[in-house]
Short mmCIF file of C-alpha atoms in Angstrom, two decimals:
data_model
loop_
_atom_site.label_atom_id
_atom_site.label_comp_id
_atom_site.label_asym_id
_atom_site.label_seq_id
_atom_site.Cartn_x
_atom_site.Cartn_y
_atom_site.Cartn_z
CA UNK S 1 17.06 -47.38 27.89
CA UNK S 2 16.80 -48.36 31.50
CA UNK S 3 19.44 -45.52 32.75
CA UNK S 4 16.88 -42.85 30.58
CA UNK S 5 13.92 -44.21 32.49
CA UNK S 6 15.82 -43.74 36.34
CA UNK S 7 17.12 -40.25 35.20
CA UNK S 8 13.27 -39.05 34.03
CA UNK S 9 12.04 -40.44 37.17
CA UNK S 10 14.71 -38.58 39.45
CA UNK S 11 14.09 -35.62 37.70
CA UNK S 12 10.30 -35.88 38.27
CA UNK S 13 10.61 -36.86 42.00
CA UNK S 14 13.16 -33.69 42.49
CA UNK S 15 10.52 -31.26 40.92
CA UNK S 16 7.83 -32.63 42.43
CA UNK S 17 9.47 -32.37 46.02
CA UNK S 18 10.15 -28.46 45.06
CA UNK S 19 6.80 -28.29 44.13
CA UNK S 20 5.42 -29.75 47.74
CA UNK S 21 8.57 -28.94 50.03
CA UNK S 22 9.73 -25.35 48.64
CA UNK S 23 6.81 -24.22 47.19
CA UNK S 24 7.57 -23.75 43.65
CA UNK S 25 4.88 -22.47 41.39
CA UNK S 26 3.69 -23.46 37.75
CA UNK S 27 5.63 -20.15 36.49
CA UNK S 28 8.74 -20.96 38.30
CA UNK S 29 8.67 -24.84 37.08
CA UNK S 30 8.29 -23.33 33.17
CA UNK S 31 11.17 -21.23 33.96
CA UNK S 32 12.96 -24.45 34.47
CA UNK S 33 12.10 -26.10 31.50
CA UNK S 34 12.64 -22.89 29.31
CA UNK S 35 16.07 -23.53 30.66
CA UNK S 36 16.24 -27.19 30.23
CA UNK S 37 15.17 -26.33 26.80
CA UNK S 38 18.47 -24.17 25.95
CA UNK S 39 20.63 -26.83 27.57
CA UNK S 40 19.10 -29.23 25.46
CA UNK S 41 19.89 -27.61 22.59
CA UNK S 42 22.94 -26.86 23.36
CA UNK S 43 23.86 -30.50 23.85
CA UNK S 44 21.93 -31.27 20.62
CA UNK S 45 24.41 -28.58 18.74
CA UNK S 46 27.40 -30.54 20.33
CA UNK S 47 26.37 -34.02 19.22
CA UNK S 48 26.20 -32.73 15.90
CA UNK S 49 29.66 -31.81 15.59
CA UNK S 50 30.51 -35.34 16.00
CA UNK S 51 28.36 -36.84 13.27
CA UNK S 52 30.55 -38.90 11.51
CA UNK S 53 28.24 -39.19 7.94
CA UNK S 54 27.84 -36.71 5.65
CA UNK S 55 24.37 -34.85 5.37
CA UNK S 56 22.39 -35.04 2.60
CA UNK S 57 22.31 -32.56 0.06
CA UNK S 58 18.60 -32.12 0.04
CA UNK S 59 19.21 -30.18 3.42
CA UNK S 60 21.79 -27.53 2.36
CA UNK S 61 20.26 -24.29 1.86
CA UNK S 62 20.03 -22.57 -1.68
CA UNK S 63 20.32 -19.09 -2.61
CA UNK S 64 16.50 -18.97 -2.91
CA UNK S 65 15.66 -20.12 0.73
CA UNK S 66 18.01 -18.88 3.14
CA UNK S 67 21.93 -17.99 3.74
CA UNK S 68 24.35 -20.93 4.65
CA UNK S 69 26.32 -19.78 7.36
CA UNK S 70 30.17 -20.55 6.93
CA UNK S 71 29.80 -22.50 3.80
CA UNK S 72 33.12 -23.15 3.29
CA UNK S 73 33.39 -25.59 6.05
CA UNK S 74 30.67 -27.64 4.73
CA UNK S 75 33.14 -28.87 2.05
CA UNK S 76 35.70 -29.59 4.04
CA UNK S 77 36.77 -33.42 4.22
CA UNK S 78 38.13 -35.10 7.18
CA UNK S 79 37.93 -34.62 11.16
CA UNK S 80 39.87 -33.03 13.68
CA UNK S 81 40.32 -34.62 17.15
CA UNK S 82 40.50 -32.02 19.88
CA UNK S 83 40.93 -35.34 22.46
CA UNK S 84 41.77 -38.72 23.05
CA UNK S 85 39.12 -39.30 25.07
CA UNK S 86 36.54 -37.72 22.43
CA UNK S 87 35.47 -38.90 18.94
CA UNK S 88 36.81 -36.27 16.16
CA UNK S 89 35.02 -33.42 15.35
CA UNK S 90 33.58 -32.77 11.25
CA UNK S 91 33.98 -29.31 10.24
CA UNK S 92 31.58 -29.81 7.91
CA UNK S 93 28.55 -30.03 10.30
CA UNK S 94 29.42 -26.76 11.73
CA UNK S 95 27.10 -24.79 8.91
CA UNK S 96 24.62 -27.35 9.73
CA UNK S 97 24.61 -26.77 13.58
CA UNK S 98 24.16 -22.97 13.18
CA UNK S 99 21.18 -23.22 11.02
CA UNK S 100 19.32 -24.93 13.98
CA UNK S 101 21.31 -22.76 16.59
CA UNK S 102 20.70 -19.28 14.97
CA UNK S 103 17.07 -19.25 15.15
CA UNK S 104 16.87 -20.82 18.71
CA UNK S 105 19.38 -18.33 20.03
CA UNK S 106 17.22 -15.79 18.71
CA UNK S 107 14.17 -16.39 20.16
CA UNK S 108 15.25 -18.72 23.31
CA UNK S 109 16.35 -15.47 25.32
CA UNK S 110 13.02 -13.82 24.78
CA UNK S 111 11.32 -16.52 26.08
CA UNK S 112 13.20 -16.04 29.22
CA UNK S 113 12.10 -12.60 29.52
CA UNK S 114 8.73 -13.55 28.76
CA UNK S 115 8.58 -16.11 31.58
CA UNK S 116 10.15 -13.53 34.18
CA UNK S 117 7.46 -10.82 33.29
CA UNK S 118 10.40 -8.41 32.38
CA UNK S 119 9.18 -7.45 28.85
CA UNK S 120 5.42 -8.83 28.47
CA UNK S 121 2.51 -9.05 31.32
CA UNK S 122 2.31 -13.11 30.62
CA UNK S 123 3.52 -13.51 34.33
CA UNK S 124 4.19 -11.30 37.63
CA UNK S 125 7.93 -10.36 37.52
CA UNK S 126 9.34 -12.80 39.97
CA UNK S 127 12.75 -13.18 41.59
CA UNK S 128 13.90 -17.09 41.37
CA UNK S 129 14.47 -18.51 44.51
CA UNK S 130 17.85 -19.91 45.66
CA UNK S 131 16.53 -23.35 45.72
CA UNK S 132 16.06 -23.09 42.05
CA UNK S 133 19.76 -24.31 42.08
CA UNK S 134 18.77 -27.85 42.70
CA UNK S 135 16.50 -27.95 39.83
CA UNK S 136 18.84 -26.11 37.46
CA UNK S 137 21.60 -28.91 38.86
CA UNK S 138 19.17 -31.70 38.26
CA UNK S 139 18.51 -30.50 34.44
CA UNK S 140 22.21 -30.20 33.64
CA UNK S 141 22.83 -33.62 34.91
CA UNK S 142 20.27 -34.96 32.97
CA UNK S 143 21.73 -33.60 29.88
CA UNK S 144 24.94 -34.21 30.23
CA UNK S 145 24.23 -38.23 31.42
CA UNK S 146 22.40 -38.03 27.95
CA UNK S 147 25.61 -36.60 26.27
CA UNK S 148 27.95 -38.84 27.86
CA UNK S 149 25.61 -42.06 27.23
CA UNK S 150 25.04 -40.85 23.35
CA UNK S 151 28.95 -40.93 23.16
CA UNK S 152 29.36 -44.06 24.79
CA UNK S 153 26.87 -45.78 22.33
CA UNK S 154 28.69 -45.05 19.41
CA UNK S 155 25.78 -43.31 17.96
CA UNK S 156 27.62 -40.59 16.02
CA UNK S 157 28.98 -43.09 13.95
CA UNK S 158 25.99 -43.44 11.91
CA UNK S 159 24.36 -39.95 11.97
CA UNK S 160 24.53 -36.83 10.01
CA UNK S 161 23.82 -33.28 10.93
CA UNK S 162 21.36 -31.45 9.23
CA UNK S 163 20.35 -28.63 11.31
CA UNK S 164 16.42 -29.96 10.85
CA UNK S 165 15.23 -29.29 14.49
CA UNK S 166 15.20 -26.09 14.92
CA UNK S 167 11.43 -25.81 13.74
CA UNK S 168 10.29 -28.28 16.35
CA UNK S 169 12.54 -26.89 19.05
CA UNK S 170 10.83 -23.26 17.93
CA UNK S 171 7.36 -24.47 18.30
CA UNK S 172 8.16 -26.19 21.73
CA UNK S 173 9.64 -23.07 23.05
CA UNK S 174 6.83 -20.89 22.03
CA UNK S 175 4.23 -23.51 23.51
CA UNK S 176 6.63 -23.30 26.80
CA UNK S 177 6.84 -19.54 26.97
CA UNK S 178 3.40 -17.91 25.81
CA UNK S 179 0.72 -20.87 25.33
CA UNK S 180 1.49 -22.55 28.91
CA UNK S 181 1.78 -19.25 30.84
CA UNK S 182 -1.50 -18.41 29.49
CA UNK S 183 -3.22 -21.48 30.09
CA UNK S 184 -1.71 -21.15 33.93
CA UNK S 185 -3.23 -17.86 34.31
CA UNK S 186 -6.57 -19.12 33.13
CA UNK S 187 -6.39 -22.17 35.46
CA UNK S 188 -5.40 -19.92 38.47
CA UNK S 189 -8.59 -17.47 37.57
CA UNK S 190 -10.80 -20.81 37.80
CA UNK S 191 -9.26 -21.23 41.15
CA UNK S 192 -7.06 -23.86 40.65
CA UNK S 193 -4.46 -23.96 43.50
CA UNK S 194 -0.45 -23.38 43.36
CA UNK S 195 0.29 -27.17 44.54
CA UNK S 196 -2.41 -28.61 41.77
CA UNK S 197 -0.95 -26.55 39.04
CA UNK S 198 2.40 -27.01 40.01
CA UNK S 199 2.16 -31.19 40.07
CA UNK S 200 0.00 -30.35 36.56
CA UNK S 201 3.49 -29.03 35.45
CA UNK S 202 5.72 -31.93 36.54
CA UNK S 203 3.30 -34.09 35.10
CA UNK S 204 3.54 -32.72 31.58
CA UNK S 205 7.07 -33.18 31.86
CA UNK S 206 6.81 -36.55 33.05
CA UNK S 207 4.64 -37.26 29.97
CA UNK S 208 7.46 -35.56 27.66
CA UNK S 209 10.01 -37.83 29.32
CA UNK S 210 7.63 -40.94 28.61
CA UNK S 211 7.10 -39.89 24.75
CA UNK S 212 10.96 -39.93 24.42
CA UNK S 213 11.43 -43.31 26.31
CA UNK S 214 8.48 -44.40 23.93
CA UNK S 215 9.89 -42.86 20.66
CA UNK S 216 13.82 -42.14 21.37
CA UNK S 217 14.82 -39.11 19.34
CA UNK S 218 11.66 -38.13 18.25
CA UNK S 219 12.54 -34.57 18.88
CA UNK S 220 15.80 -34.70 17.12
CA UNK S 221 14.35 -37.35 14.44
CA UNK S 222 14.72 -34.70 11.62
CA UNK S 223 18.49 -34.49 12.76
CA UNK S 224 19.77 -37.86 13.68
CA UNK S 225 17.96 -40.09 11.15
CA UNK S 226 18.82 -42.18 8.04
CA UNK S 227 17.08 -39.73 5.76
CA UNK S 228 19.41 -37.19 6.45
CA UNK S 229 22.33 -39.12 5.41
CA UNK S 230 23.84 -38.31 2.57
CA UNK S 231 26.82 -39.43 0.10
CA UNK S 232 30.20 -38.07 -0.45
CA UNK S 233 32.49 -38.74 -3.44
CA UNK S 234 36.02 -40.45 -2.73
CA UNK S 235 38.72 -38.35 -3.85
CA UNK S 236 41.40 -40.10 -5.69
CA UNK S 237 44.62 -40.10 -4.58
CA UNK S 238 47.77 -41.42 -6.94
CA UNK S 239 50.20 -43.89 -5.49
CA UNK S 240 53.50 -43.24 -4.81
CA UNK S 241 55.19 -39.86 -3.97
CA UNK S 242 54.62 -36.40 -5.52
CA UNK S 243 56.81 -35.02 -8.07
CA UNK S 244 56.46 -31.66 -5.83
CA UNK S 245 54.68 -30.30 -3.12
CA UNK S 246 53.48 -26.63 -1.89
CA UNK S 247 52.62 -25.61 1.16
CA UNK S 248 49.73 -23.10 1.65
CA UNK S 249 51.21 -19.97 3.21
CA UNK S 250 49.20 -19.07 6.37
CA UNK S 251 50.40 -15.38 6.25
CA UNK S 252 48.40 -15.38 2.88
CA UNK S 253 45.19 -17.47 4.71
CA UNK S 254 44.69 -15.24 7.76
CA UNK S 255 45.03 -12.27 5.20
CA UNK S 256 42.30 -13.47 2.91
CA UNK S 257 40.25 -14.31 5.95
CA UNK S 258 40.51 -10.96 7.50
CA UNK S 259 39.63 -9.42 4.51
CA UNK S 260 36.71 -11.59 3.85
CA UNK S 261 35.51 -10.79 7.31
CA UNK S 262 35.50 -7.19 6.71
CA UNK S 263 33.48 -7.53 3.61
CA UNK S 264 31.30 -9.70 4.89
CA UNK S 265 30.50 -7.45 7.67
CA UNK S 266 29.66 -4.38 5.31
CA UNK S 267 28.00 -6.23 2.66
CA UNK S 268 24.63 -8.61 3.15
CA UNK S 269 23.03 -9.55 5.89
CA UNK S 270 25.98 -8.98 8.62
CA UNK S 271 25.45 -4.97 7.86
CA UNK S 272 22.58 -5.00 10.39
CA UNK S 273 24.36 -6.26 13.30
CA UNK S 274 27.07 -3.85 12.75
CA UNK S 275 24.61 -1.06 12.55
CA UNK S 276 22.77 -2.43 15.77
CA UNK S 277 26.32 -2.62 17.48
CA UNK S 278 27.07 0.96 16.15
CA UNK S 279 23.63 1.96 17.67
CA UNK S 280 24.20 0.38 21.10
CA UNK S 281 27.67 1.66 21.30
CA UNK S 282 26.54 5.28 20.50
CA UNK S 283 23.99 4.77 23.41
CA UNK S 284 26.38 3.63 25.60
CA UNK S 285 29.11 6.22 24.73
CA UNK S 286 27.04 9.25 24.93
CA UNK S 287 26.09 7.99 28.97
CA UNK S 288 29.47 7.21 29.83
CA UNK S 289 31.69 10.19 27.75
CA UNK S 290 28.95 12.47 27.02
CA UNK S 291 27.32 13.84 24.04
CA UNK S 292 28.34 14.33 21.40
CA UNK S 293 31.83 13.15 21.39
CA UNK S 294 30.61 9.74 23.32
CA UNK S 295 27.87 9.02 20.65
CA UNK S 296 30.66 9.00 17.95
CA UNK S 297 33.45 7.23 19.96
CA UNK S 298 30.84 4.81 21.10
CA UNK S 299 29.21 4.15 17.59
CA UNK S 300 32.51 3.50 16.14
CA UNK S 301 33.59 1.08 19.02
CA UNK S 302 30.47 -0.79 18.76
CA UNK S 303 30.67 -1.61 14.91
CA UNK S 304 34.12 -2.14 14.99
CA UNK S 305 33.61 -4.90 18.05
CA UNK S 306 31.10 -6.39 15.59
CA UNK S 307 33.17 -6.20 12.64
CA UNK S 308 36.05 -7.72 14.62
CA UNK S 309 34.23 -10.73 15.90
CA UNK S 310 33.20 -11.54 12.31
CA UNK S 311 36.93 -11.09 11.23
CA UNK S 312 37.56 -13.81 14.35
CA UNK S 313 34.96 -16.35 12.98
CA UNK S 314 36.45 -15.74 9.60
CA UNK S 315 39.91 -16.29 10.68
CA UNK S 316 39.28 -19.73 12.65
CA UNK S 317 37.14 -20.91 9.24
CA UNK S 318 40.38 -19.82 7.16
CA UNK S 319 42.84 -21.95 9.73
CA UNK S 320 40.69 -24.94 8.90
CA UNK S 321 39.73 -24.75 5.66
CA UNK S 322 43.08 -23.82 3.78
CA UNK S 323 45.46 -22.94 6.80
CA UNK S 324 46.93 -26.65 6.67
CA UNK S 325 46.61 -27.49 2.90
CA UNK S 326 49.54 -28.91 1.09
CA UNK S 327 49.38 -29.31 -2.58
CA UNK S 328 50.75 -32.32 -4.11
CA UNK S 329 51.46 -32.45 -7.87
CA UNK S 330 51.81 -35.93 -9.15
CA UNK S 331 52.66 -36.92 -12.60
CA UNK S 332 49.32 -37.76 -13.58
CA UNK S 333 47.46 -35.47 -10.77
CA UNK S 334 46.99 -32.24 -8.34
CA UNK S 335 45.85 -33.10 -4.94
CA UNK S 336 44.98 -30.88 -2.27
CA UNK S 337 45.51 -32.42 0.87
CA UNK S 338 44.67 -30.86 4.46
CA UNK S 339 46.69 -32.19 7.06
CA UNK S 340 44.93 -30.58 9.99
CA UNK S 341 41.80 -33.02 9.34
CA UNK S 342 43.83 -35.65 7.56
CA UNK S 343 42.07 -35.93 4.04
CA UNK S 344 42.25 -34.96 0.77
CA UNK S 345 39.88 -32.20 -0.29
CA UNK S 346 39.81 -32.50 -3.86
CA UNK S 347 42.24 -33.82 -6.85
CA UNK S 348 42.40 -33.27 -10.52
CA UNK S 349 44.05 -35.12 -13.38
CA UNK S 350 46.31 -33.13 -15.01
CA UNK S 351 45.35 -34.30 -18.66
CA UNK S 352 42.00 -32.64 -17.72
CA UNK S 353 43.48 -29.10 -16.85
CA UNK S 354 42.59 -26.84 -19.52
CA UNK S 355 43.88 -23.40 -18.16
CA UNK S 356 45.79 -21.86 -15.11
CA UNK S 357 45.32 -18.26 -14.00
CA UNK S 358 47.19 -16.36 -11.28
CA UNK S 359 46.20 -14.15 -8.78
CA UNK S 360 43.16 -12.81 -9.89
CA UNK S 361 42.12 -11.71 -6.76
CA UNK S 362 42.12 -7.79 -6.27
CA UNK S 363 44.02 -7.53 -3.83
CA UNK S 364 46.83 -9.48 -5.21
CA UNK S 365 48.22 -6.63 -6.72
CA UNK S 366 48.89 -4.89 -3.58
CA UNK S 367 49.95 -7.79 -0.97
CA UNK S 368 53.10 -9.60 -0.84
CA UNK S 369 53.71 -12.82 -2.99
CA UNK S 370 52.80 -15.04 -0.12
CA UNK S 371 49.10 -14.19 -1.03
CA UNK S 372 49.48 -15.40 -4.79
CA UNK S 373 47.06 -18.04 -5.76
CA UNK S 374 46.49 -20.33 -8.85
CA UNK S 375 43.21 -21.28 -10.47
CA UNK S 376 42.83 -24.69 -12.21
CA UNK S 377 40.06 -24.59 -14.89
CA UNK S 378 39.27 -28.23 -16.37
CA UNK S 379 37.89 -29.17 -19.50
CA UNK S 380 34.57 -30.39 -17.70
CA UNK S 381 34.31 -26.58 -16.50
CA UNK S 382 35.42 -27.39 -12.60
CA UNK S 383 37.38 -24.72 -11.11
CA UNK S 384 39.85 -25.32 -8.04
CA UNK S 385 42.39 -22.64 -6.47
CA UNK S 386 45.87 -23.37 -5.14
CA UNK S 387 46.60 -20.88 -2.60
CA UNK S 388 48.10 -19.10 -0.79
CA UNK S 389 52.05 -19.41 -1.62
CA UNK S 390 54.97 -17.67 -3.33
CA UNK S 391 56.22 -19.83 -5.52
CA UNK S 392 53.29 -20.07 -8.19
CA UNK S 393 55.63 -19.83 -10.94
CA UNK S 394 57.00 -23.24 -10.21
CA UNK S 395 53.70 -24.95 -9.75
CA UNK S 396 52.64 -23.26 -13.59
CA UNK S 397 55.82 -24.87 -14.95
CA UNK S 398 54.95 -28.46 -13.54
CA UNK S 399 51.59 -28.00 -14.43
CA UNK S 400 52.78 -27.49 -18.13
CA UNK S 401 50.23 -24.71 -18.77
CA UNK S 402 50.78 -21.41 -20.10
CA UNK S 403 50.42 -18.90 -17.16
CA UNK S 404 48.18 -15.67 -17.33
CA UNK S 405 47.76 -12.49 -15.48
#
């Protein structure tokens, strides 16, 4: 707490010195605050990746609310340690982080254009002075110090990421980039000088810090609080050694991820970014190569670039979700264990398996055997998939179930 107070005083002192010594105006300070909002949102997103507790099911979007980005990651159990100096990262947090980041990332750049007068007459267009680097440095150091302090406190061990902060951030950014500039313009029209408005802007920033000191984490309270923490049902694994193990073939995992990326790009909401990429590519291609050949080549390249990015994302997701899964068949159970995250993903008692079906995927008929899969259906109606690997016949025989096509 004391460290945060010292940092708040330091930031306020630097900003006040900028107003008095370097003649920073109120609009320039709002621009600094806009940059700080982006850095703070990035810090919050990174912190969410380390949240060790599972999110509450109440925060998981349903089909009636909004799409859930990279939904398959939300069901991944376990964690990945990227460095011995950092806590492990939990893949299940990634979709919730995206829920918070996507709306802010869509609006935050527009806020910068508004504050610089590039797209709307809220303020006069200005070129940031060289001394602005000092304010940016102080903001970045402040946010980095908060991140390091959060890690050292071990707060990540008792938190869950749910992406619930996006509304508060959007409201604050809206006030910062729309309401505040209009208020400054009104005060200037009333005769208030640059020095007075600048110090008032610094005072508003100091007041924000005082609220944070009095109510720690109030802005992130929807993300980091006990109310957002859910429960995770334990996966029961038998004692002893398995009868047989089947490693997932990463060729099948990558092929499935690539197919999923292409299909996701042309179906659903992702079609709009693809069309936009094609439009931008068409405009650029027309300027560079000339019409009409340049428009066609540019549109194809722009659309392909968006599809390629989505495929790359799906490849990473597939690598995490199923690229390192080992299927262990015990005398009385089947367990899917992810060696990358170090945790069992699911288990099924063999006496509860009602049916096994193989390679029902549309592409299984044209791809090699390493793309084969098994789907287990239990007497309770649950389904689990084993894939991708070549020797599905041996797995089916071990499960004592009739294999169907």
